[in-house]
CSV table of C-alpha atoms in Angstrom, one decimal:
chain,number,residue,atom,x,y,z
S,251,MET,CA,-108.5,-6.8,-13.7
S,252,ILE,CA,-106.0,-9.4,-12.9
S,253,ALA,CA,-104.1,-11.0,-15.6
S,254,PRO,CA,-104.7,-15.2,-15.5
S,255,PHE,CA,-102.0,-17.3,-13.9
S,256,HIS,CA,-101.5,-20.6,-12.9
S,257,LEU,CA,-102.2,-21.3,-9.3
S,258,HIS,CA,-100.4,-23.8,-6.9
S,259,ARG,CA,-101.4,-25.2,-3.7
S,260,PRO,CA,-98.4,-27.2,-2.2
S,261,GLN,CA,-98.8,-29.5,0.6
S,262,SER,CA,-95.4,-28.6,2.2
S,263,LEU,CA,-92.7,-25.8,2.4
S,264,LYS,CA,-90.3,-28.2,0.6
S,265,GLU,CA,-92.4,-28.5,-2.2
S,266,ALA,CA,-93.8,-24.9,-2.4
S,267,SER,CA,-89.6,-24.0,-2.6
S,268,SER,CA,-89.6,-26.4,-5.5
S,269,LEU,CA,-92.1,-24.6,-7.4
S,270,LEU,CA,-90.5,-21.2,-6.7
S,271,LEU,CA,-87.1,-23.0,-7.9
S,272,GLU,CA,-88.8,-24.2,-11.2
S,273,PHE,CA,-90.8,-20.9,-11.9
S,274,LYS,CA,-87.5,-19.1,-10.8
S,275,GLY,CA,-88.6,-15.4,-10.9
S,276,ASP,CA,-92.1,-16.2,-12.4
S,277,ALA,CA,-93.9,-16.9,-9.4
S,278,ARG,CA,-94.9,-15.3,-5.8
S,279,VAL,CA,-96.1,-16.5,-2.8
S,280,LEU,CA,-99.5,-16.1,-1.4
S,281,ALA,CA,-100.4,-16.4,2.3
S,282,GLY,CA,-102.8,-13.5,3.7
S,283,GLY,CA,-102.6,-11.6,-0.1
S,284,SER,CA,-103.2,-8.2,1.5
S,285,GLU,CA,-100.0,-7.1,-0.6
S,286,LEU,CA,-100.0,-9.4,-3.8
S,287,ILE,CA,-103.3,-9.2,-4.6
S,288,LEU,CA,-103.7,-5.0,-4.4
S,289,LEU,CA,-100.3,-5.0,-6.7
S,290,LEU,CA,-102.0,-7.5,-9.2
S,291,LYS,CA,-105.0,-6.0,-9.5
S,292,MET,CA,-103.2,-2.3,-9.9
S,293,GLY,CA,-101.1,-3.9,-12.6
S,294,LEU,CA,-98.2,-3.0,-10.3
S,295,ALA,CA,-96.7,-6.6,-10.7
S,296,GLU,CA,-97.7,-9.6,-13.2
S,297,VAL,CA,-96.6,-12.8,-12.4
S,298,SER,CA,-97.9,-16.6,-14.4
S,299,HIS,CA,-97.4,-19.0,-11.5
S,300,VAL,CA,-99.0,-18.2,-7.5
S,301,VAL,CA,-98.0,-20.3,-5.0
S,302,ASP,CA,-100.8,-20.4,-2.2
S,303,ILE,CA,-99.1,-21.7,1.0
S,304,LYS,CA,-102.7,-21.5,3.1
S,305,LYS,CA,-103.3,-25.3,2.9
S,306,ILE,CA,-99.8,-26.2,4.3
S,307,PRO,CA,-100.3,-27.9,7.7
S,308,GLY,CA,-98.7,-26.2,10.7
S,309,LEU,CA,-97.9,-22.8,9.4
S,310,SER,CA,-100.5,-21.3,11.8
S,311,VAL,CA,-98.3,-21.7,15.0
S,312,LEU,CA,-98.8,-19.1,17.5
S,313,GLU,CA,-96.9,-20.2,20.6
S,314,TYR,CA,-95.1,-19.1,23.6
S,315,ASP,CA,-92.6,-21.4,25.4
S,316,ALA,CA,-92.0,-20.6,29.0
S,317,GLY,CA,-89.0,-22.4,29.4
S,318,LYS,CA,-87.0,-20.2,26.4
S,319,ARG,CA,-88.8,-17.0,27.1
S,320,GLN,CA,-89.8,-16.9,23.3
S,321,LEU,CA,-92.7,-16.6,20.8
S,322,SER,CA,-92.7,-18.3,17.8
S,323,ILE,CA,-95.5,-17.3,15.0
S,324,GLY,CA,-95.9,-19.2,11.5
S,325,PRO,CA,-96.2,-17.4,8.5
S,326,LEU,CA,-99.8,-18.0,8.3
S,327,VAL,CA,-100.6,-15.9,11.6
S,328,THR,CA,-102.7,-12.9,10.6
S,329,HIS,CA,-102.3,-9.2,12.3
S,330,ARG,CA,-105.8,-9.9,13.8
S,331,GLU,CA,-104.6,-13.1,15.5
S,332,LEU,CA,-101.8,-11.0,17.2
S,333,GLU,CA,-103.7,-8.2,18.0
S,334,LYS,CA,-106.1,-10.4,19.6
S,335,SER,CA,-103.9,-12.9,21.1
S,336,ALA,CA,-104.1,-13.5,25.4
S,337,ILE,CA,-100.7,-14.6,25.0
S,338,VAL,CA,-98.9,-11.7,22.8
S,339,HIS,CA,-100.9,-9.3,25.3
S,340,ALA,CA,-99.5,-11.2,28.6
S,341,HIS,CA,-95.7,-11.0,27.2
S,342,PHE,CA,-95.5,-8.6,24.4
S,343,PRO,CA,-98.1,-6.1,25.2
S,344,LEU,CA,-96.5,-3.5,22.6
S,345,ILE,CA,-96.8,-6.0,19.6
S,346,ALA,CA,-100.6,-6.0,20.7
S,347,GLU,CA,-100.7,-2.4,20.8
S,348,MET,CA,-99.0,-1.9,17.2
S,349,GLU,CA,-101.2,-4.7,15.6
S,350,LYS,CA,-104.3,-2.9,16.9
S,351,GLN,CA,-102.8,0.5,15.2
S,352,LEU,CA,-102.0,-1.5,11.8
S,353,ALA,CA,-104.0,-0.5,8.5
S,354,ASN,CA,-107.3,-1.7,9.1
S,355,VAL,CA,-109.4,-4.4,10.1
S,356,ARG,CA,-110.1,-6.0,7.1
S,357,ILE,CA,-106.5,-5.9,6.2
S,358,ARG,CA,-105.5,-7.0,9.7
S,359,ASN,CA,-108.1,-10.2,9.2
S,360,VAL,CA,-106.4,-11.4,6.1
S,361,GLY,CA,-102.7,-10.3,6.4
S,362,THR,CA,-100.0,-12.3,7.9
S,363,LEU,CA,-97.2,-10.8,9.6
S,364,ALA,CA,-94.6,-12.9,7.5
S,365,GLY,CA,-95.8,-11.7,4.3
S,366,ASN,CA,-95.8,-8.1,6.1
S,367,LEU,CA,-91.8,-8.3,6.8
S,368,SER,CA,-91.1,-10.4,3.5
S,369,PHE,CA,-92.7,-7.8,1.3
S,370,ALA,CA,-90.4,-5.2,2.9
S,371,GLU,CA,-92.8,-2.1,2.7
S,372,PRO,CA,-90.9,0.7,4.1
S,373,HIS,CA,-93.9,2.4,5.3
S,374,ALA,CA,-94.9,-0.6,7.7
S,375,ASP,CA,-95.0,-0.5,11.5
S,376,PRO,CA,-93.9,-4.4,12.3
S,377,GLY,CA,-90.5,-4.6,11.0
S,378,THR,CA,-89.3,-1.3,13.7
S,379,LEU,CA,-90.9,-2.9,16.4
S,380,LEU,CA,-89.7,-6.2,15.5
S,381,VAL,CA,-86.3,-5.6,15.4
S,382,ALA,CA,-86.4,-3.9,18.9
S,383,TYR,CA,-87.2,-6.9,20.3
S,384,ASN,CA,-84.4,-8.4,18.5
S,385,ALA,CA,-86.6,-10.9,16.7
S,386,SER,CA,-85.1,-13.7,14.1
S,387,VAL,CA,-86.5,-15.2,11.4
S,388,LYS,CA,-86.0,-18.8,10.0
S,389,LEU,CA,-86.0,-19.1,6.0
S,390,ALA,CA,-86.7,-22.2,4.6
S,391,SER,CA,-86.0,-24.0,0.9
S,392,ALA,CA,-85.9,-27.1,-0.3
S,393,ALA,CA,-82.2,-27.0,0.4
S,394,GLY,CA,-82.6,-26.6,4.1
S,395,GLU,CA,-83.3,-23.9,6.3
S,396,ARG,CA,-80.9,-20.9,8.0
S,397,VAL,CA,-82.0,-18.6,10.8
S,398,LEU,CA,-80.7,-14.7,11.0
S,399,ASN,CA,-81.5,-11.6,13.1
S,400,LEU,CA,-84.6,-9.6,11.6
S,401,GLU,CA,-82.7,-6.8,11.6
S,402,ASP,CA,-80.5,-8.3,9.1
S,403,PHE,CA,-83.5,-9.6,6.9
S,404,PHE,CA,-83.9,-6.4,5.0
S,405,VAL,CA,-81.5,-5.2,2.4
S,406,ASP,CA,-83.4,-1.9,0.8
S,407,TYR,CA,-86.8,-0.9,-0.3
S,408,TYR,CA,-88.9,-3.9,-0.9
S,409,GLU,CA,-86.1,-6.1,-0.6
S,410,THR,CA,-84.8,-8.8,1.8
S,411,VAL,CA,-82.5,-11.7,1.7
S,412,LEU,CA,-84.6,-14.1,0.8
S,413,LYS,CA,-83.4,-15.9,-2.3
S,414,GLY,CA,-85.5,-17.0,-5.0
S,415,ASP,CA,-86.9,-20.4,-4.1
S,416,GLU,CA,-86.9,-19.3,0.0
S,417,LEU,CA,-90.0,-18.5,2.0
S,418,LEU,CA,-90.3,-17.2,5.5
S,419,ALA,CA,-90.9,-20.0,7.9
S,420,GLU,CA,-91.3,-18.6,11.0
S,421,ILE,CA,-90.7,-15.6,12.9
S,422,THR,CA,-89.1,-16.0,16.8
S,423,ILE,CA,-89.3,-13.3,19.5
S,424,PRO,CA,-87.5,-13.2,22.6
S,425,LYS,CA,-89.5,-11.7,25.6
S,426,PRO,CA,-87.5,-9.1,27.3
S,427,ALA,CA,-86.4,-9.1,30.8
S,428,GLU,CA,-88.5,-8.4,33.6
S,429,ASN,CA,-86.9,-5.1,34.1
S,430,SER,CA,-87.3,-3.9,30.7
S,431,ARG,CA,-89.6,-0.9,29.5
S,432,GLY,CA,-90.5,0.4,26.3
S,433,ALA,CA,-92.8,2.2,24.0
S,434,TYR,CA,-94.2,2.2,20.2
S,435,LEU,CA,-95.3,5.4,18.6
S,436,ARG,CA,-96.1,6.4,15.0
S,437,PHE,CA,-97.4,9.4,12.9
S,438,CYS,CA,-100.0,8.2,10.3
S,439,PRO,CA,-101.2,10.7,8.2
S,440,GLY,CA,-102.8,8.4,6.2
S,441,GLU,CA,-102.9,4.5,6.1
S,442,ARG,CA,-99.7,3.8,6.2
S,443,PRO,CA,-97.2,5.7,8.9
S,444,MET,CA,-95.1,8.1,7.8
S,445,VAL,CA,-92.7,7.8,10.9
S,446,GLY,CA,-92.3,4.7,13.7
S,447,VAL,CA,-90.2,5.0,16.9
S,448,ALA,CA,-89.7,1.9,19.0
S,449,PHE,CA,-87.8,1.8,22.1
S,450,LEU,CA,-87.1,-1.1,24.3
S,451,ALA,CA,-84.2,-0.7,27.2
S,452,GLU,CA,-83.6,-2.8,30.5
S,453,TRP,CA,-83.3,-0.8,33.5
S,454,ALA,CA,-81.2,-1.5,36.9
S,455,ASN,CA,-81.4,0.7,40.0
S,456,GLY,CA,-82.9,3.2,37.7
S,457,VAL,CA,-79.8,3.0,35.1
S,458,CYS,CA,-80.2,2.0,31.4
S,459,HIS,CA,-79.0,-1.1,29.9
S,460,LYS,CA,-79.2,-2.7,26.3
S,461,PRO,CA,-81.1,0.1,24.8
S,462,ARG,CA,-82.4,-0.4,21.4
S,463,LEU,CA,-83.7,2.6,19.5
S,464,VAL,CA,-85.2,1.6,16.2
S,465,LEU,CA,-86.6,4.4,13.6
S,466,GLY,CA,-88.9,2.8,10.7
S,467,CYS,CA,-90.6,4.3,7.9
S,468,VAL,CA,-87.6,7.2,7.2
S,469,GLY,CA,-85.1,4.9,5.3
S,470,PRO,CA,-84.7,1.7,3.2
S,471,ARG,CA,-85.0,-0.3,6.2
S,472,PRO,CA,-85.6,0.1,10.2
S,473,LEU,CA,-82.8,1.9,11.3
S,474,ARG,CA,-81.2,1.4,14.4
S,475,ALA,CA,-80.3,4.6,16.1
S,476,SER,CA,-76.8,3.6,17.3
S,477,GLU,CA,-75.3,6.8,18.9
S,478,ALA,CA,-78.2,7.6,21.0
S,479,GLU,CA,-78.0,3.6,22.3
S,480,ALA,CA,-74.8,4.3,23.1
S,481,TRP,CA,-75.1,7.5,24.8
S,482,MET,CA,-77.8,5.7,26.7
S,483,THR,CA,-76.4,3.2,27.8
S,484,GLY,CA,-74.6,3.3,32.0
S,485,LYS,CA,-77.0,6.4,31.9
S,486,SER,CA,-79.5,7.4,35.1
S,487,ARG,CA,-83.0,7.6,34.0
S,488,ASP,CA,-83.1,11.4,35.1
S,489,LYS,CA,-80.4,11.8,32.9
S,490,ILE,CA,-81.9,10.4,29.7
S,491,GLN,CA,-85.4,12.2,30.6
S,492,ALA,CA,-83.7,15.4,30.6
S,493,GLY,CA,-81.9,14.7,27.4
S,494,ALA,CA,-84.5,13.4,25.5
S,495,ASP,CA,-85.0,16.1,23.1
S,496,ASP,CA,-81.4,15.8,22.3
S,497,LEU,CA,-81.6,12.5,21.8
S,498,GLY,CA,-84.4,12.7,19.3
S,499,ALA,CA,-82.4,15.4,17.3
S,500,GLN,CA,-79.5,13.1,16.9
S,501,ALA,CA,-82.0,10.2,16.3
S,502,ALA,CA,-83.5,12.5,13.2
S,503,ARG,CA,-80.2,13.5,12.2
S,504,ALA,CA,-79.4,9.6,11.4
S,505,SER,CA,-82.9,9.1,9.7
S,506,GLN,CA,-82.7,9.0,5.8
S,507,PRO,CA,-86.4,10.2,4.9
S,508,LEU,CA,-87.7,10.6,1.3
S,509,GLU,CA,-89.4,13.9,0.1
S,510,ASP,CA,-93.0,12.6,-0.9
S,511,ILE,CA,-96.6,13.8,-0.8
S,512,TRP,CA,-96.7,13.4,2.9
S,513,GLY,CA,-93.7,16.0,3.9
S,514,SER,CA,-90.4,17.2,3.1
S,515,VAL,CA,-87.1,15.6,4.5
S,516,GLU,CA,-86.8,18.2,7.0
S,517,TYR,CA,-90.3,17.9,8.2
S,518,LYS,CA,-90.0,14.0,8.7
S,519,ARG,CA,-87.1,14.6,10.9
S,520,GLN,CA,-88.7,16.9,12.8
S,521,ILE,CA,-91.4,14.0,13.7
S,522,VAL,CA,-88.7,11.7,14.1
S,523,LYS,CA,-87.2,14.0,16.9
S,524,THR,CA,-90.9,14.5,18.5
S,525,LEU,CA,-91.4,10.8,18.6
S,526,VAL,CA,-88.3,9.6,19.9
S,527,GLY,CA,-88.5,12.1,22.6
S,528,ARG,CA,-92.0,11.0,23.4
S,529,ALA,CA,-91.0,7.4,23.5
S,530,ILE,CA,-87.9,8.0,25.7
S,531,THR,CA,-90.3,9.9,28.0
S,532,SER,CA,-92.7,7.3,27.9
S,533,ALA,CA,-90.4,4.5,28.8
S,534,THR,CA,-88.4,6.1,31.8
S,535,GLN,CA,-92.0,7.4,33.3
S,536,LYS,CA,-93.0,3.3,33.1
S,537,GLN,CA,-89.7,2.5,34.5
S,538,ALA,CA,-90.3,5.4,37.7
S,539,GLY,CA,-93.8,3.5,38.1
S,540,HIS,CA,-91.8,0.3,39.1
S,541,GLU,CA,-89.4,1.8,41.3
């Protein structure tokens, strides 16, 4: 049973921001509602005001700018749209693959990418992969806009840098260089992933450049495995593939999992080690196939 609340349907992001400011901490934004409605039904959240942004024009944009080589995603774009989009399949195949695995079809049909990121659920797929893609987000309020790297958007468990009157207005993902190869792997014993690993790197003459190795679900936010990235930079494909297990062990030590019903800290670190090794091997094998 959901406690009664006042429903507001603003016609612009500025109006939505003004409502959030007016009701301060007693209002929540509704886009897809897959997380918010569940929390309200379970009694884990209670608000007096819900700001429904589904009627605001222009928030369902899903466009690829070939000149800028970047994908723009509006806050009402659902996971299912990303999963099925020909644009995403053509330019960001790892994102399409990730979206296909996310939760279930019912959730993907209504849940939005922006809502997923704003909720900052630590056991989620999108943030991990999009940090590897070096995505950025535009945050809007009645006072103006600001843009920041997605890596800096997450703060802690279920916490982002969003201010009380801000909304996530756009997600921008730059297309990797044509010589980039990558992989996204997850271990999911339930509906939400227990561990996720994303790896992207550029390759020139069999040498690794600009690697981004991101660990998901094993910390308060997506974690960059910076030591492993530094080691891979400038190394040959063969050397990296030979050291995949050691890189996995190094990343596992850097992870920050919590013990829960799905496993102990050491068990989760073993999963991290395995997935990192597999992701690196997958990416290097893809690179070998293009040489």
